[in-house]
Amino acid sequence: MAGQSTIRIEVAVGALLAAVALLIVSLMGGHDAGSARSGSSKGSAAAAAAATADASAKAVASRHSALDAGPLLEGAPLAMHVYLMSRCPFGARLLRALDAANDWLDGRISLRVDFIVGQHADKPLAVGGPDELATDAVLLCAIEQTSQRAWLPFAACIGTPPGDWKACAQRAKLDAARIARCIATRGPSMLAQSALRARAADATRSPTLFIAGRRHDGPRATFDLVREACARLEPPLPVVCWAELEGRAPPHR
């Protein structure tokens, strides 16, 4: 089973890069986009598809922003949105802090993750190269198929060297074969949409954090995030919001 998953991943990477390139190429802007669009009818079709995807992503981003910035209902979770590069160690550090903070807060963080992808000529660009784009797709599929409690530590594991996603999946008890099937069939479109959401949010640095619809540039250690959440959550507040935070370990799962 593990061998089959590896083969599927390797085959999917090439298709992933090609499909993401077609969807993103005309949207990332800059001096390379024009030359990438000139030429074949395939480029024109890609531009049309990308324009539709861009409009959809911006509409979704607008709705998310409005919902995130709205008043919290009693006992409702606090919306947070992270834009990052999956192989970025700073992104992994933030995900670990959010995972621990969410434990402290009794699961009162509702987290979304999207991925920052640049553009150069006719290819999507990631600092970590093709492996990072494939890892983005792995995480998007894991996020869709599992609970936040399962995928959040999985995502932090992948962002920490050596970042072996299969070992991380085993540790988090995720179905690697199911994730591989998702990548092969839906990975490219999911990653393209995710990259467009990051672009619509003007997220260019990894990680970029939004809390309740507003960019958060303050401290991001576990207890900093807990305090930030406690200041925004509506009653009933988690016990930790009334407790002395320093020097205590996160509660067990």
Coordinates of C-alpha atoms in Angstrom, one line a residue, residues 62-206:
S62 CA -14.4 38.5 0.4
R63 CA -17.0 36.3 2.0
H64 CA -14.4 34.8 4.4
S65 CA -13.2 38.2 5.4
A66 CA -16.7 39.4 6.1
L67 CA -17.5 36.3 8.2
D68 CA -14.2 36.4 10.0
A69 CA -14.5 40.0 11.0
G70 CA -18.1 39.7 12.2
P71 CA -19.1 39.6 15.9
L72 CA -18.7 36.2 17.5
L73 CA -21.7 34.3 18.8
E74 CA -21.7 33.0 22.3
G75 CA -19.3 30.0 22.5
A76 CA -18.3 30.4 18.9
P77 CA -14.7 29.6 17.7
L78 CA -12.3 32.3 16.7
A79 CA -11.5 32.3 13.0
M80 CA -7.8 32.3 12.0
H81 CA -6.4 32.1 8.5
V82 CA -2.7 31.2 7.8
Y83 CA -1.1 31.7 4.4
L84 CA 2.3 30.0 4.1
M85 CA 4.7 27.9 2.1
S86 CA 4.5 24.3 3.2
R87 CA 8.2 23.8 3.6
C88 CA 8.8 27.1 5.4
P89 CA 10.2 26.5 8.9
F90 CA 8.6 29.7 10.2
G91 CA 5.2 28.4 8.9
A92 CA 5.8 25.1 10.7
R93 CA 6.7 27.0 13.9
L94 CA 3.4 29.0 13.7
L95 CA 1.4 25.8 13.1
R96 CA 2.9 24.1 16.1
A97 CA 2.1 27.2 18.2
L98 CA -1.5 27.3 16.9
D99 CA -1.9 23.6 17.6
A100 CA -0.7 24.1 21.2
A101 CA -2.8 27.2 21.6
N102 CA -5.9 25.4 20.3
D103 CA -5.4 22.7 23.0
W104 CA -5.2 25.4 25.7
L105 CA -8.4 27.0 24.3
D106 CA -10.4 23.7 24.2
G107 CA -10.6 23.7 20.4
R108 CA -12.0 27.2 20.1
I109 CA -9.7 28.1 17.1
S110 CA -11.2 27.5 13.7
L111 CA -8.2 27.5 11.3
R112 CA -7.9 27.7 7.6
V113 CA -4.7 27.3 5.6
D114 CA -3.8 28.4 2.1
F115 CA -0.5 28.3 0.2
I116 CA 1.6 31.0 -1.3
V117 CA 2.7 30.3 -4.8
G118 CA 4.6 32.7 -7.0
Q119 CA 4.9 32.8 -10.8
H120 CA 7.9 32.9 -13.1
A121 CA 7.4 32.6 -16.9
D122 CA 5.1 29.7 -17.5
K123 CA 5.7 27.8 -14.3
P124 CA 4.4 28.1 -10.8
L125 CA 7.2 29.0 -8.4
A126 CA 7.8 27.9 -4.9
V127 CA 10.9 28.5 -2.8
G128 CA 11.1 24.8 -2.0
G129 CA 10.7 23.9 -5.7
P130 CA 8.4 21.2 -7.1
D131 CA 8.5 19.2 -3.9
E132 CA 6.9 22.1 -2.0
L133 CA 4.1 22.4 -4.6
A134 CA 3.4 18.7 -4.2
T135 CA 3.5 19.1 -0.4
D136 CA 1.0 21.9 -0.7
A137 CA -1.4 19.5 -2.5
V138 CA -0.8 16.8 0.1
L139 CA -1.8 19.2 2.9
L140 CA -4.8 20.5 1.1
C141 CA -6.1 17.0 0.6
A142 CA -5.4 16.1 4.3
I143 CA -7.2 19.3 5.4
E144 CA -10.2 18.4 3.3
Q145 CA -10.4 14.8 4.5
T146 CA -9.6 14.9 8.2
S147 CA -10.4 17.0 11.3
Q148 CA -8.4 20.0 12.3
R149 CA -7.2 18.1 15.3
A150 CA -5.6 15.6 12.9
W151 CA -4.3 17.7 10.1
L152 CA -2.8 20.5 12.2
P153 CA 0.0 18.5 13.8
F154 CA 0.4 16.7 10.4
A155 CA 1.0 20.0 8.7
A156 CA 3.5 21.1 11.4
C157 CA 5.3 17.8 11.0
I158 CA 5.7 18.2 7.2
G159 CA 7.1 21.7 7.6
T160 CA 9.8 20.5 10.0
P161 CA 12.9 18.8 8.4
P162 CA 13.1 16.2 7.0
G163 CA 9.4 16.7 6.2
D164 CA 8.7 13.2 5.1
W165 CA 4.9 13.4 4.5
K166 CA 4.4 9.6 4.6
A167 CA 6.1 9.3 8.0
C168 CA 4.1 12.4 9.2
A169 CA 0.9 10.8 7.9
Q170 CA 1.6 7.5 9.8
R171 CA 2.3 9.5 13.0
A172 CA -0.9 11.4 12.6
K173 CA -2.8 8.2 11.6
L174 CA -3.9 9.6 8.3
D175 CA -4.7 7.4 5.2
A176 CA -1.8 8.1 2.8
A177 CA -3.4 6.1 0.0
R178 CA -6.5 8.2 0.2
I179 CA -4.5 11.4 0.2
A180 CA -2.6 10.2 -2.9
R181 CA -5.9 9.6 -4.7
C182 CA -7.0 13.1 -3.9
I183 CA -3.8 14.6 -5.2
A184 CA -4.0 12.7 -8.5
T185 CA -7.6 13.7 -9.2
R186 CA -8.1 17.1 -7.5
G187 CA -4.7 18.3 -6.3
P188 CA -4.0 20.7 -9.2
S189 CA -7.3 22.6 -9.0
M190 CA -7.3 22.7 -5.2
L191 CA -3.8 24.1 -5.2
A192 CA -4.6 26.7 -7.9
Q193 CA -7.6 27.9 -5.9
S194 CA -5.6 28.0 -2.7
A195 CA -2.8 30.1 -4.4
L196 CA -5.4 32.5 -5.7
R197 CA -6.9 33.0 -2.3
A198 CA -3.5 33.8 -1.0
R199 CA -3.0 36.3 -3.8
A200 CA -6.4 37.9 -3.1
A201 CA -5.4 38.4 0.5
D202 CA -2.1 40.0 -0.6
A203 CA -0.2 37.3 1.3
T204 CA 3.4 37.2 0.1
R205 CA 5.3 36.4 3.2
S206 CA 5.3 33.0 4.9

